[in-house]
GROMACS .gro file of C-alpha atoms in nm:
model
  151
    1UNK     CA    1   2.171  -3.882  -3.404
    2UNK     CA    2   2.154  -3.805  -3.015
    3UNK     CA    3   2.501  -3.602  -3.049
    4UNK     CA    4   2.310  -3.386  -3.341
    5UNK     CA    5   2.023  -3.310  -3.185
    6UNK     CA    6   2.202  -3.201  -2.874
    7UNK     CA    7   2.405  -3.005  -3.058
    8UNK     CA    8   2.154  -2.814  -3.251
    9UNK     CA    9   1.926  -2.788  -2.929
   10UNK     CA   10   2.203  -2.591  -2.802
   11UNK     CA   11   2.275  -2.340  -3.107
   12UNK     CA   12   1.922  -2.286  -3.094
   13UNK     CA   13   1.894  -2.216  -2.731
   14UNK     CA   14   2.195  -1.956  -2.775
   15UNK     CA   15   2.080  -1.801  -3.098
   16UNK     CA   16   1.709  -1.763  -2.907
   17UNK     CA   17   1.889  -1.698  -2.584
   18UNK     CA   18   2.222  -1.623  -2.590
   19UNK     CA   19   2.212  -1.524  -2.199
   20UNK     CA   20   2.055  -1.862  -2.101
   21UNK     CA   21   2.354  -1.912  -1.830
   22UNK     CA   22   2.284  -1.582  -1.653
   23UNK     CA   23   2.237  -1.789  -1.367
   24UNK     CA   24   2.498  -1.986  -1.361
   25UNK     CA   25   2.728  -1.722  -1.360
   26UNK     CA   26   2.612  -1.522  -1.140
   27UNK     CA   27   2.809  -1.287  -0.913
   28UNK     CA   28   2.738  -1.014  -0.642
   29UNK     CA   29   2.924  -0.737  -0.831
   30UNK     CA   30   2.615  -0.509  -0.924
   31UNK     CA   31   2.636  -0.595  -1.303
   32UNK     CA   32   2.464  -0.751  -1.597
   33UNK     CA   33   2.568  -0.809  -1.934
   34UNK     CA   34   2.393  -0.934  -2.184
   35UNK     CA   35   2.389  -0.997  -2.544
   36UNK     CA   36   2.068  -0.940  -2.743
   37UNK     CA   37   1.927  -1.232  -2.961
   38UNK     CA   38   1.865  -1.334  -3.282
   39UNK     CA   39   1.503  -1.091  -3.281
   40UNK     CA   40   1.678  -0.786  -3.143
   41UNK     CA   41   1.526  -0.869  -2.776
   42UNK     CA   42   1.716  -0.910  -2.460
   43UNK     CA   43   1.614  -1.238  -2.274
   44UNK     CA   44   1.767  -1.350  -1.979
   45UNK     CA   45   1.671  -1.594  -1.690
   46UNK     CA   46   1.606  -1.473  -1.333
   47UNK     CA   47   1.454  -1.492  -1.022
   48UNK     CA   48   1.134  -1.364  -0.845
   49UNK     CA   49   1.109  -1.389  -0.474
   50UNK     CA   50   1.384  -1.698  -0.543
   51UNK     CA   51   1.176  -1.886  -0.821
   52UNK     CA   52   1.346  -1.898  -1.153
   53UNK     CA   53   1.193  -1.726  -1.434
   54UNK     CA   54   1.269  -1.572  -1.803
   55UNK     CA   55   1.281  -1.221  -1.831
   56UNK     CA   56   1.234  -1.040  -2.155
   57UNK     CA   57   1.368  -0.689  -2.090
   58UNK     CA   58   1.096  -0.425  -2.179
   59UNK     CA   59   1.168  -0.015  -2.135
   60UNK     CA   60   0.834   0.010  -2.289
   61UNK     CA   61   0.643  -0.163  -1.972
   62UNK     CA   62   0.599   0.068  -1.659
   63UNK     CA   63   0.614  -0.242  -1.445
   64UNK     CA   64   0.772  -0.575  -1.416
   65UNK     CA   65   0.455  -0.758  -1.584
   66UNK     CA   66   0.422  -1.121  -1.474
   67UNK     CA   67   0.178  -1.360  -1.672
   68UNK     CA   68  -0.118  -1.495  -1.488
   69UNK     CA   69   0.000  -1.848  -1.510
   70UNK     CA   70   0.361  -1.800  -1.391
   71UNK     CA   71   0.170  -1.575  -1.107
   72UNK     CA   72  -0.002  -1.860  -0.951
   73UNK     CA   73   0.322  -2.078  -0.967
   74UNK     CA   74   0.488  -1.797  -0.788
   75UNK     CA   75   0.224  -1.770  -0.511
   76UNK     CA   76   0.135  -1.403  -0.633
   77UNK     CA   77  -0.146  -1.189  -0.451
   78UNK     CA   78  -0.334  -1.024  -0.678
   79UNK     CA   79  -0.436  -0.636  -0.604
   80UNK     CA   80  -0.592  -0.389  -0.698
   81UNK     CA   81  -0.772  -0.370  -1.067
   82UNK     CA   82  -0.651  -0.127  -1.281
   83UNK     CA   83  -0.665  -0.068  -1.660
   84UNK     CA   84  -0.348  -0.065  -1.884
   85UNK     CA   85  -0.245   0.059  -2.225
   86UNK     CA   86  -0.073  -0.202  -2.402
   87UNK     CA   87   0.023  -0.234  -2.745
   88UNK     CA   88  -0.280  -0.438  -2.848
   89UNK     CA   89  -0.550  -0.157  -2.663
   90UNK     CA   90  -0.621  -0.085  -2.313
   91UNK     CA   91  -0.648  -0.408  -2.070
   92UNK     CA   92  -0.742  -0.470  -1.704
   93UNK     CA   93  -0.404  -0.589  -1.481
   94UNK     CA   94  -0.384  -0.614  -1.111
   95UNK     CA   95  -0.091  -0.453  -0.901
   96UNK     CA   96   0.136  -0.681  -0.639
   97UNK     CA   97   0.417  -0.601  -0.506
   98UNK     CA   98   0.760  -0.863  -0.545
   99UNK     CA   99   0.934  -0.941  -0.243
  100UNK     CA  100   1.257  -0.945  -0.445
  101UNK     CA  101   1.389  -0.987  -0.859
  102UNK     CA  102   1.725  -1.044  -0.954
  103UNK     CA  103   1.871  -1.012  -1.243
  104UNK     CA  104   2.244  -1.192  -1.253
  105UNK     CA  105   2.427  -1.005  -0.984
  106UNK     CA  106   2.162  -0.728  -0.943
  107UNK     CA  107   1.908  -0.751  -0.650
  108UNK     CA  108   1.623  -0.551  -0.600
  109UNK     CA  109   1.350  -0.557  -0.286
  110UNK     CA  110   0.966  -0.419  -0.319
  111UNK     CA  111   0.911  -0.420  -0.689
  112UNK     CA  112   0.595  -0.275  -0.810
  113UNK     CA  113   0.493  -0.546  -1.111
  114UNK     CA  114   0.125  -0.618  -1.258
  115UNK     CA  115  -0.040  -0.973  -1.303
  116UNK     CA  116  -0.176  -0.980  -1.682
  117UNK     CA  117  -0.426  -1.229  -1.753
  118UNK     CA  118  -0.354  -1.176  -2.097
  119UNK     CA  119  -0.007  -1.310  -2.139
  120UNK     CA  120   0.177  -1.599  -2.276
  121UNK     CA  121   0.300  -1.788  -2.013
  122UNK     CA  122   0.670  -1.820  -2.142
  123UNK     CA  123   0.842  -1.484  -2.018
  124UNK     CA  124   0.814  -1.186  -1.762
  125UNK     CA  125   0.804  -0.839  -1.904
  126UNK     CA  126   1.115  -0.676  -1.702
  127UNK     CA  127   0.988  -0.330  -1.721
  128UNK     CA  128   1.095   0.006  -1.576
  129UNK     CA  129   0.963  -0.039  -1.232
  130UNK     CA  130   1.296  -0.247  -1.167
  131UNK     CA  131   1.504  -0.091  -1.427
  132UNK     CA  132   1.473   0.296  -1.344
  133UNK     CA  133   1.733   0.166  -1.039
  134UNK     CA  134   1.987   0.066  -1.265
  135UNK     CA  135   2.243   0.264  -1.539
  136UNK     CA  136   2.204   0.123  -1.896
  137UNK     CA  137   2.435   0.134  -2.163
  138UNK     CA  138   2.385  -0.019  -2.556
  139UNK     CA  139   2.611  -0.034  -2.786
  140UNK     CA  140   2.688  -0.328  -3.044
  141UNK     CA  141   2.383  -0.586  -2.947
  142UNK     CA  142   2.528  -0.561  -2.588
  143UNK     CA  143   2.275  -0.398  -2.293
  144UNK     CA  144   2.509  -0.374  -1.985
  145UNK     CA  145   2.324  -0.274  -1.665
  146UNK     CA  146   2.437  -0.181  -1.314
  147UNK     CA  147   2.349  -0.069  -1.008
  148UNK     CA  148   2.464   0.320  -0.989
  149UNK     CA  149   2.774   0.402  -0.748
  150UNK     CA  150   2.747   0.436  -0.429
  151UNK     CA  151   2.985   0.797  -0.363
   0.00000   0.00000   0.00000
């Protein structure tokens, strides 16, 4: 019975999150792949300012958005108030600054990112103000993202 439920704890986990070792193989080379999941959403684990997190990756999001809950665990400062459109209306956030993200093997410093009081505290919205950095390509449930060359 143990073996089973290990086993389908597992195909879960990768049908939910097929990217859930992200971390574990991690590498400097300036590239992430990852496979989208079961819902059409890319979720992968990372870190902010070296705490492990889960990142759900959102183009729609200006900034990296970071639940109020996981905020405190991460020893956030909150900033200024400011007011937000969201999907569900217009909401008030305050702006911090991360000392560092990563993403697999990509590593950014300074992030801009917003503290939303009115999030689930299960995953980090990993919006543009860390992805305008980095090239994306889609094709075939696979977002691949890299740093850009250095020429």
């Amino acid at each position: 019975m143990g073996s089973l439920t290990l086993f389908f704890n597992g195909f879960i986990q990768q049908r939910d999150n097929p990217n859930h070792a992200l971390l574990e193989l991690e590498t400097a080379s300036g590239e992430v792949v990852l496979e989208r999941n079961r819902a059409g959403h890319y979720l992968a684990p990372g870190l902010i300012n070296g705490q492990p997190v889960n990142f759900l990756l959102d183009t729609g999001a200006t900034h990296v958005s970071v639940p109020a809950g996981i905020a405190e665990e991460l020893g956030l400062t909150k900033g200024r108030r400011s007011q937000v459109s969201t999907a569900n209306g217009v909401i008030s956030v305050y702006q911090t600054e991360l000392n560092t993200v990563q993403l697999g093997g990509i590593q950014l410093q300074q992030v801009r990112a917003s503290i939303n009081p009115y999030m689930p505290d299960e995953v980090v919205l990993l919006g543009m103000s860390f992805m305008k950095h980095l090239d994306m390509t889609q094709r075939d449930g696979v977002l691949t993202l890299k740093l850009p060359s250095q020429s």
